[in-house]
Amino acid sequence: MNRLVAILLLATAALAMALASPAPQSADSWHLTSESESLVSNPALRAQIFRALDAAEKAGTDPSISHYKVRAATVITLNDEDHVVLGGNTEYEVPEAIHGESSLLNHVTTLYGPDATRHAVRFVAFFSQRCGLSGSCGDCRDYQHAVTDYQHLLIVCGQSSDHSVRVTRFTDQLADEDKFPIASRDSLPISPAELAQLTQSATEARTGGVTLFTTGRHTGAAGLSYSGKIYRAAGGDDAAFHYRFPIGGLLQQAATERDYFLRAIVVVGERGQWPVINYRDRQYGFESSSFNHEAGKPPITLILADGLGHYRETTFEAALPHAFSTANFLPQAVKDFLKTHPPPATK
Ligand SMILES: [Zn+2]
């Protein structure tokens, strides 16, 4: 075989391989969905997003329980230099997890300091098998809300199968307490007497709890179940900074009694102020409300009280937009669980 023929054969083989192999995994092949175009008009930002998606594909993860990889990355510009930062999820034990987006932002802070996280992070990009409509879990919303310039933060999902890139605003995942509709005693789906009882119970709960670090944000919550019982809890902080949330607390008490279906939850904060409902606590409420949905009951009504006789009313579905629960991932498991855990017989 002479040299020219050999080169031609090699070139043909390379071309055949190129034609047979899937689209190259490079920044060139990523493309924004048409709805996303207007959110990323700056070509430099677009290039950074595509570069981050390429990097995110290689982010290390250890989802030993769910086997669901969350691979995140961003590109930040500091002193005219671009830096790629990665994050990935790790799951352990009961189930607990370090989440991908929290891991990513923590890495930015570790490498470049908190100012970089607040001012230089413009987007969080996920490399995913499939881009659904779900946003972050409640806790990651709290974290992103607290440490980034969240009003301008973009959330990117790059789909591995077709390299389409969907971009949304992080603020789409938020619902501020002062936007919850004002309610009156008579418009709520519980009676005025039940409302008074829940408000009193939550107010009393708030006199307890543990507030070694939590000063202005202390809240108490009380929930009424379909069995007519009231469960209540107050926030509790500790040295490890594993804050225990009031809604999560009362839902755990109700679940302990196999009283899985709640009608309404009232939360109170400082007298004269609307209580802050952390997104993590909304996640607990959303998960519980998905049990109601499974059982054909209305969603849990979430009621905020200002202590002066004024109320706001919403649902966890509205308070945690684009949420996910076990009912999304494992619908049959939730059905089977509820079927095998009937409430105790009432006397
Ligand atoms: Zn999360």
PDB file of N, CA, C and O in Angstrom, residues 25-33 45-59 71-75 84-86 123-129 131 155-160 163-167:
ATOM      1  N   GLN A  25     -19.531  16.133  21.954  1.00  0.00           N
ATOM      2  CA  GLN A  25     -19.875  16.729  23.246  1.00  0.00           C
ATOM      3  C   GLN A  25     -19.051  18.008  23.419  1.00  0.00           C
ATOM      4  O   GLN A  25     -18.172  18.073  24.248  1.00  0.00           O
ATOM      5  N   SER A  26     -19.367  19.005  22.659  1.00  0.00           N
ATOM      6  CA  SER A  26     -18.596  20.237  22.797  1.00  0.00           C
ATOM      7  C   SER A  26     -19.545  21.410  22.892  1.00  0.00           C
ATOM      8  O   SER A  26     -20.726  21.294  22.607  1.00  0.00           O
ATOM      9  N   ALA A  27     -18.967  22.539  23.332  1.00  0.00           N
ATOM     10  CA  ALA A  27     -19.773  23.746  23.521  1.00  0.00           C
ATOM     11  C   ALA A  27     -20.498  24.141  22.240  1.00  0.00           C
ATOM     12  O   ALA A  27     -21.552  24.756  22.283  1.00  0.00           O
ATOM     13  N   ASP A  28     -19.939  23.741  21.080  1.00  0.00           N
ATOM     14  CA  ASP A  28     -20.530  24.159  19.803  1.00  0.00           C
ATOM     15  C   ASP A  28     -21.933  23.602  19.605  1.00  0.00           C
ATOM     16  O   ASP A  28     -22.756  24.213  18.946  1.00  0.00           O
ATOM     17  N   SER A  29     -22.201  22.408  20.148  1.00  0.00           N
ATOM     18  CA  SER A  29     -23.459  21.760  19.824  1.00  0.00           C
ATOM     19  C   SER A  29     -24.595  22.121  20.766  1.00  0.00           C
ATOM     20  O   SER A  29     -25.735  21.759  20.524  1.00  0.00           O
ATOM     21  N   TRP A  30     -24.302  22.796  21.885  1.00  0.00           N
ATOM     22  CA  TRP A  30     -25.384  23.249  22.758  1.00  0.00           C
ATOM     23  C   TRP A  30     -26.194  24.329  22.053  1.00  0.00           C
ATOM     24  O   TRP A  30     -25.633  25.164  21.346  1.00  0.00           O
ATOM     25  N   HIS A  31     -27.490  24.310  22.244  1.00  0.00           N
ATOM     26  CA  HIS A  31     -28.320  25.380  21.657  1.00  0.00           C
ATOM     27  C   HIS A  31     -29.482  25.712  22.584  1.00  0.00           C
ATOM     28  O   HIS A  31     -30.087  24.833  23.185  1.00  0.00           O
ATOM     29  N   LEU A  32     -29.752  26.999  22.710  1.00  0.00           N
ATOM     30  CA  LEU A  32     -30.823  27.460  23.609  1.00  0.00           C
ATOM     31  C   LEU A  32     -32.186  27.141  23.008  1.00  0.00           C
ATOM     32  O   LEU A  32     -32.370  27.231  21.787  1.00  0.00           O
ATOM     33  N   THR A  33     -33.140  26.763  23.862  1.00  0.00           N
ATOM     34  CA  THR A  33     -34.514  26.633  23.378  1.00  0.00           C
ATOM     35  C   THR A  33     -35.010  28.044  23.023  1.00  0.00           C
ATOM     36  O   THR A  33     -34.487  29.037  23.553  1.00  0.00           O
ATOM     37  N   LEU A  45     -21.974  35.568  27.688  1.00  0.00           N
ATOM     38  CA  LEU A  45     -22.642  34.788  28.728  1.00  0.00           C
ATOM     39  C   LEU A  45     -23.093  33.438  28.176  1.00  0.00           C
ATOM     40  O   LEU A  45     -22.970  32.398  28.827  1.00  0.00           O
ATOM     41  N   ARG A  46     -23.584  33.457  26.961  1.00  0.00           N
ATOM     42  CA  ARG A  46     -24.006  32.228  26.286  1.00  0.00           C
ATOM     43  C   ARG A  46     -22.831  31.238  26.196  1.00  0.00           C
ATOM     44  O   ARG A  46     -22.969  30.063  26.510  1.00  0.00           O
ATOM     45  N   ALA A  47     -21.676  31.762  25.811  1.00  0.00           N
ATOM     46  CA  ALA A  47     -20.488  30.903  25.689  1.00  0.00           C
ATOM     47  C   ALA A  47     -20.088  30.336  27.049  1.00  0.00           C
ATOM     48  O   ALA A  47     -19.692  29.172  27.160  1.00  0.00           O
ATOM     49  N   GLN A  48     -20.213  31.172  28.087  1.00  0.00           N
ATOM     50  CA  GLN A  48     -19.880  30.692  29.439  1.00  0.00           C
ATOM     51  C   GLN A  48     -20.830  29.582  29.865  1.00  0.00           C
ATOM     52  O   GLN A  48     -20.430  28.598  30.489  1.00  0.00           O
ATOM     53  N   ILE A  49     -22.102  29.746  29.525  1.00  0.00           N
ATOM     54  CA  ILE A  49     -23.102  28.730  29.879  1.00  0.00           C
ATOM     55  C   ILE A  49     -22.775  27.404  29.198  1.00  0.00           C
ATOM     56  O   ILE A  49     -22.785  26.339  29.822  1.00  0.00           O
ATOM     57  N   PHE A  50     -22.456  27.457  27.921  1.00  0.00           N
ATOM     58  CA  PHE A  50     -22.140  26.228  27.182  1.00  0.00           C
ATOM     59  C   PHE A  50     -20.858  25.578  27.727  1.00  0.00           C
ATOM     60  O   PHE A  50     -20.761  24.365  27.846  1.00  0.00           O
ATOM     61  N   ARG A  51     -19.904  26.429  28.078  1.00  0.00           N
ATOM     62  CA  ARG A  51     -18.660  25.911  28.647  1.00  0.00           C
ATOM     63  C   ARG A  51     -18.939  25.227  29.993  1.00  0.00           C
ATOM     64  O   ARG A  51     -18.393  24.163  30.294  1.00  0.00           O
ATOM     65  N   ALA A  52     -19.807  25.844  30.786  1.00  0.00           N
ATOM     66  CA  ALA A  52     -20.161  25.263  32.092  1.00  0.00           C
ATOM     67  C   ALA A  52     -20.857  23.914  31.909  1.00  0.00           C
ATOM     68  O   ALA A  52     -20.605  22.971  32.663  1.00  0.00           O
ATOM     69  N   LEU A  53     -21.721  23.815  30.896  1.00  0.00           N
ATOM     70  CA  LEU A  53     -22.434  22.548  30.670  1.00  0.00           C
ATOM     71  C   LEU A  53     -21.462  21.433  30.292  1.00  0.00           C
ATOM     72  O   LEU A  53     -21.594  20.294  30.751  1.00  0.00           O
ATOM     73  N   ASP A  54     -20.487  21.757  29.466  1.00  0.00           N
ATOM     74  CA  ASP A  54     -19.458  20.762  29.130  1.00  0.00           C
ATOM     75  C   ASP A  54     -18.733  20.298  30.387  1.00  0.00           C
ATOM     76  O   ASP A  54     -18.457  19.116  30.566  1.00  0.00           O
ATOM     77  N   ALA A  55     -18.429  21.277  31.259  1.00  0.00           N
ATOM     78  CA  ALA A  55     -17.699  20.944  32.493  1.00  0.00           C
ATOM     79  C   ALA A  55     -18.580  20.145  33.452  1.00  0.00           C
ATOM     80  O   ALA A  55     -18.110  19.191  34.086  1.00  0.00           O
ATOM     81  N   ALA A  56     -19.864  20.519  33.526  1.00  0.00           N
ATOM     82  CA  ALA A  56     -20.771  19.865  34.485  1.00  0.00           C
ATOM     83  C   ALA A  56     -20.900  18.373  34.192  1.00  0.00           C
ATOM     84  O   ALA A  56     -21.080  17.563  35.104  1.00  0.00           O
ATOM     85  N   GLU A  57     -20.801  18.020  32.924  1.00  0.00           N
ATOM     86  CA  GLU A  57     -20.923  16.604  32.556  1.00  0.00           C
ATOM     87  C   GLU A  57     -19.915  15.744  33.325  1.00  0.00           C
ATOM     88  O   GLU A  57     -20.170  14.583  33.625  1.00  0.00           O
ATOM     89  N   LYS A  58     -18.789  16.333  33.644  1.00  0.00           N
ATOM     90  CA  LYS A  58     -17.726  15.565  34.307  1.00  0.00           C
ATOM     91  C   LYS A  58     -17.703  15.769  35.826  1.00  0.00           C
ATOM     92  O   LYS A  58     -16.787  15.281  36.499  1.00  0.00           O
ATOM     93  N   ALA A  59     -18.709  16.465  36.361  1.00  0.00           N
ATOM     94  CA  ALA A  59     -18.734  16.692  37.814  1.00  0.00           C
ATOM     95  C   ALA A  59     -18.945  15.362  38.543  1.00  0.00           C
ATOM     96  O   ALA A  59     -19.816  14.580  38.172  1.00  0.00           O
ATOM     97  N   ARG A  71     -25.405  17.158  38.485  1.00  0.00           N
ATOM     98  CA  ARG A  71     -24.096  17.657  38.056  1.00  0.00           C
ATOM     99  C   ARG A  71     -24.229  19.129  37.697  1.00  0.00           C
ATOM    100  O   ARG A  71     -24.940  19.470  36.749  1.00  0.00           O
ATOM    101  N   ALA A  72     -23.571  19.981  38.485  1.00  0.00           N
ATOM    102  CA  ALA A  72     -23.750  21.425  38.336  1.00  0.00           C
ATOM    103  C   ALA A  72     -22.416  22.110  38.065  1.00  0.00           C
ATOM    104  O   ALA A  72     -21.359  21.597  38.435  1.00  0.00           O
ATOM    105  N   ALA A  73     -22.497  23.260  37.398  1.00  0.00           N
ATOM    106  CA  ALA A  73     -21.284  24.059  37.154  1.00  0.00           C
ATOM    107  C   ALA A  73     -21.680  25.500  36.892  1.00  0.00           C
ATOM    108  O   ALA A  73     -22.826  25.800  36.545  1.00  0.00           O
ATOM    109  N   THR A  74     -20.711  26.370  37.091  1.00  0.00           N
ATOM    110  CA  THR A  74     -20.881  27.752  36.666  1.00  0.00           C
ATOM    111  C   THR A  74     -19.539  28.245  36.139  1.00  0.00           C
ATOM    112  O   THR A  74     -18.511  27.571  36.322  1.00  0.00           O
ATOM    113  N   VAL A  75     -19.561  29.365  35.457  1.00  0.00           N
ATOM    114  CA  VAL A  75     -18.321  30.038  35.056  1.00  0.00           C
ATOM    115  C   VAL A  75     -18.421  31.457  35.589  1.00  0.00           C
ATOM    116  O   VAL A  75     -19.416  32.145  35.346  1.00  0.00           O
ATOM    117  N   VAL A  84     -14.041  28.077  35.856  1.00  0.00           N
ATOM    118  CA  VAL A  84     -15.103  27.070  35.898  1.00  0.00           C
ATOM    119  C   VAL A  84     -15.131  26.473  37.303  1.00  0.00           C
ATOM    120  O   VAL A  84     -14.079  26.136  37.845  1.00  0.00           O
ATOM    121  N   VAL A  85     -16.319  26.384  37.886  1.00  0.00           N
ATOM    122  CA  VAL A  85     -16.457  25.760  39.208  1.00  0.00           C
ATOM    123  C   VAL A  85     -17.537  24.682  39.123  1.00  0.00           C
ATOM    124  O   VAL A  85     -18.572  24.883  38.481  1.00  0.00           O
ATOM    125  N   LEU A  86     -17.282  23.533  39.766  1.00  0.00           N
ATOM    126  CA  LEU A  86     -18.197  22.390  39.696  1.00  0.00           C
ATOM    127  C   LEU A  86     -18.865  22.104  41.033  1.00  0.00           C
ATOM    128  O   LEU A  86     -18.355  22.466  42.088  1.00  0.00           O
ATOM    129  N   PHE A 123     -25.132  32.368  36.915  1.00  0.00           N
ATOM    130  CA  PHE A 123     -26.016  31.241  36.589  1.00  0.00           C
ATOM    131  C   PHE A 123     -25.534  29.969  37.270  1.00  0.00           C
ATOM    132  O   PHE A 123     -24.353  29.832  37.601  1.00  0.00           O
ATOM    133  N   VAL A 124     -26.472  29.066  37.461  1.00  0.00           N
ATOM    134  CA  VAL A 124     -26.173  27.704  37.907  1.00  0.00           C
ATOM    135  C   VAL A 124     -26.631  26.790  36.779  1.00  0.00           C
ATOM    136  O   VAL A 124     -27.806  26.821  36.393  1.00  0.00           O
ATOM    137  N   ALA A 125     -25.691  26.022  36.228  1.00  0.00           N
ATOM    138  CA  ALA A 125     -26.028  25.158  35.082  1.00  0.00           C
ATOM    139  C   ALA A 125     -26.002  23.690  35.505  1.00  0.00           C
ATOM    140  O   ALA A 125     -25.089  23.253  36.211  1.00  0.00           O
ATOM    141  N   PHE A 126     -27.016  22.943  35.082  1.00  0.00           N
ATOM    142  CA  PHE A 126     -27.093  21.513  35.361  1.00  0.00           C
ATOM    143  C   PHE A 126     -26.967  20.731  34.058  1.00  0.00           C
ATOM    144  O   PHE A 126     -27.641  21.057  33.067  1.00  0.00           O
ATOM    145  N   PHE A 127     -26.151  19.699  34.087  1.00  0.00           N
ATOM    146  CA  PHE A 127     -26.084  18.760  32.965  1.00  0.00           C
ATOM    147  C   PHE A 127     -27.000  17.603  33.332  1.00  0.00           C
ATOM    148  O   PHE A 127     -26.814  16.949  34.353  1.00  0.00           O
ATOM    149  N   SER A 128     -28.028  17.352  32.508  1.00  0.00           N
ATOM    150  CA  SER A 128     -29.046  16.389  32.920  1.00  0.00           C
ATOM    151  C   SER A 128     -29.435  15.456  31.774  1.00  0.00           C
ATOM    152  O   SER A 128     -29.395  15.854  30.611  1.00  0.00           O
ATOM    153  N   GLN A 129     -29.828  14.233  32.131  1.00  0.00           N
ATOM    154  CA  GLN A 129     -30.337  13.307  31.117  1.00  0.00           C
ATOM    155  C   GLN A 129     -31.580  13.899  30.467  1.00  0.00           C
ATOM    156  O   GLN A 129     -31.773  13.822  29.263  1.00  0.00           O
ATOM    157  N   CYS A 131     -34.342  17.367  31.027  1.00  0.00           N
ATOM    158  CA  CYS A 131     -34.658  18.596  31.748  1.00  0.00           C
ATOM    159  C   CYS A 131     -36.163  18.671  31.990  1.00  0.00           C
ATOM    160  O   CYS A 131     -36.933  18.863  31.051  1.00  0.00           O
ATOM    161  N   ILE A 155     -31.069  29.960  36.001  1.00  0.00           N
ATOM    162  CA  ILE A 155     -30.965  28.521  36.197  1.00  0.00           C
ATOM    163  C   ILE A 155     -30.980  27.871  34.814  1.00  0.00           C
ATOM    164  O   ILE A 155     -31.887  28.117  34.008  1.00  0.00           O
ATOM    165  N   VAL A 156     -29.952  27.075  34.559  1.00  0.00           N
ATOM    166  CA  VAL A 156     -29.752  26.508  33.222  1.00  0.00           C
ATOM    167  C   VAL A 156     -29.855  24.984  33.318  1.00  0.00           C
ATOM    168  O   VAL A 156     -29.311  24.383  34.233  1.00  0.00           O
ATOM    169  N   CYS A 157     -30.548  24.381  32.369  1.00  0.00           N
ATOM    170  CA  CYS A 157     -30.515  22.921  32.276  1.00  0.00           C
ATOM    171  C   CYS A 157     -30.145  22.523  30.857  1.00  0.00           C
ATOM    172  O   CYS A 157     -30.827  22.891  29.893  1.00  0.00           O
ATOM    173  N   GLY A 158     -29.041  21.807  30.733  1.00  0.00           N
ATOM    174  CA  GLY A 158     -28.599  21.302  29.432  1.00  0.00           C
ATOM    175  C   GLY A 158     -28.951  19.830  29.339  1.00  0.00           C
ATOM    176  O   GLY A 158     -28.549  19.031  30.180  1.00  0.00           O
ATOM    177  N   GLN A 159     -29.742  19.495  28.331  1.00  0.00           N
ATOM    178  CA  GLN A 159     -30.215  18.114  28.190  1.00  0.00           C
ATOM    179  C   GLN A 159     -29.222  17.313  27.358  1.00  0.00           C
ATOM    180  O   GLN A 159     -28.914  17.688  26.215  1.00  0.00           O
ATOM    181  N   SER A 160     -28.757  16.194  27.930  1.00  0.00           N
ATOM    182  CA  SER A 160     -27.655  15.461  27.276  1.00  0.00           C
ATOM    183  C   SER A 160     -28.080  14.849  25.938  1.00  0.00           C
ATOM    184  O   SER A 160     -27.284  14.778  25.011  1.00  0.00           O
ATOM    185  N   HIS A 163     -28.788  18.106  23.517  1.00  0.00           N
ATOM    186  CA  HIS A 163     -27.996  19.333  23.770  1.00  0.00           C
ATOM    187  C   HIS A 163     -28.838  20.608  23.724  1.00  0.00           C
ATOM    188  O   HIS A 163     -28.319  21.687  23.441  1.00  0.00           O
ATOM    189  N   SER A 164     -30.149  20.477  23.974  1.00  0.00           N
ATOM    190  CA  SER A 164     -30.962  21.689  24.108  1.00  0.00           C
ATOM    191  C   SER A 164     -30.736  22.257  25.507  1.00  0.00           C
ATOM    192  O   SER A 164     -30.488  21.521  26.462  1.00  0.00           O
ATOM    193  N   VAL A 165     -30.802  23.574  25.596  1.00  0.00           N
ATOM    194  CA  VAL A 165     -30.485  24.268  26.848  1.00  0.00           C
ATOM    195  C   VAL A 165     -31.665  25.151  27.239  1.00  0.00           C
ATOM    196  O   VAL A 165     -32.041  26.060  26.501  1.00  0.00           O
ATOM    197  N   ARG A 166     -32.236  24.841  28.410  1.00  0.00           N
ATOM    198  CA  ARG A 166     -33.365  25.642  28.886  1.00  0.00           C
ATOM    199  C   ARG A 166     -32.890  26.567  29.995  1.00  0.00           C
ATOM    200  O   ARG A 166     -32.212  26.133  30.930  1.00  0.00           O
ATOM    201  N   VAL A 167     -33.227  27.850  29.879  1.00  0.00           N
ATOM    202  CA  VAL A 167     -32.808  28.829  30.878  1.00  0.00           C
ATOM    203  C   VAL A 167     -34.050  29.457  31.500  1.00  0.00           C
ATOM    204  O   VAL A 167     -34.987  29.838  30.794  1.00  0.00           O
TER     205      VAL A 167
END
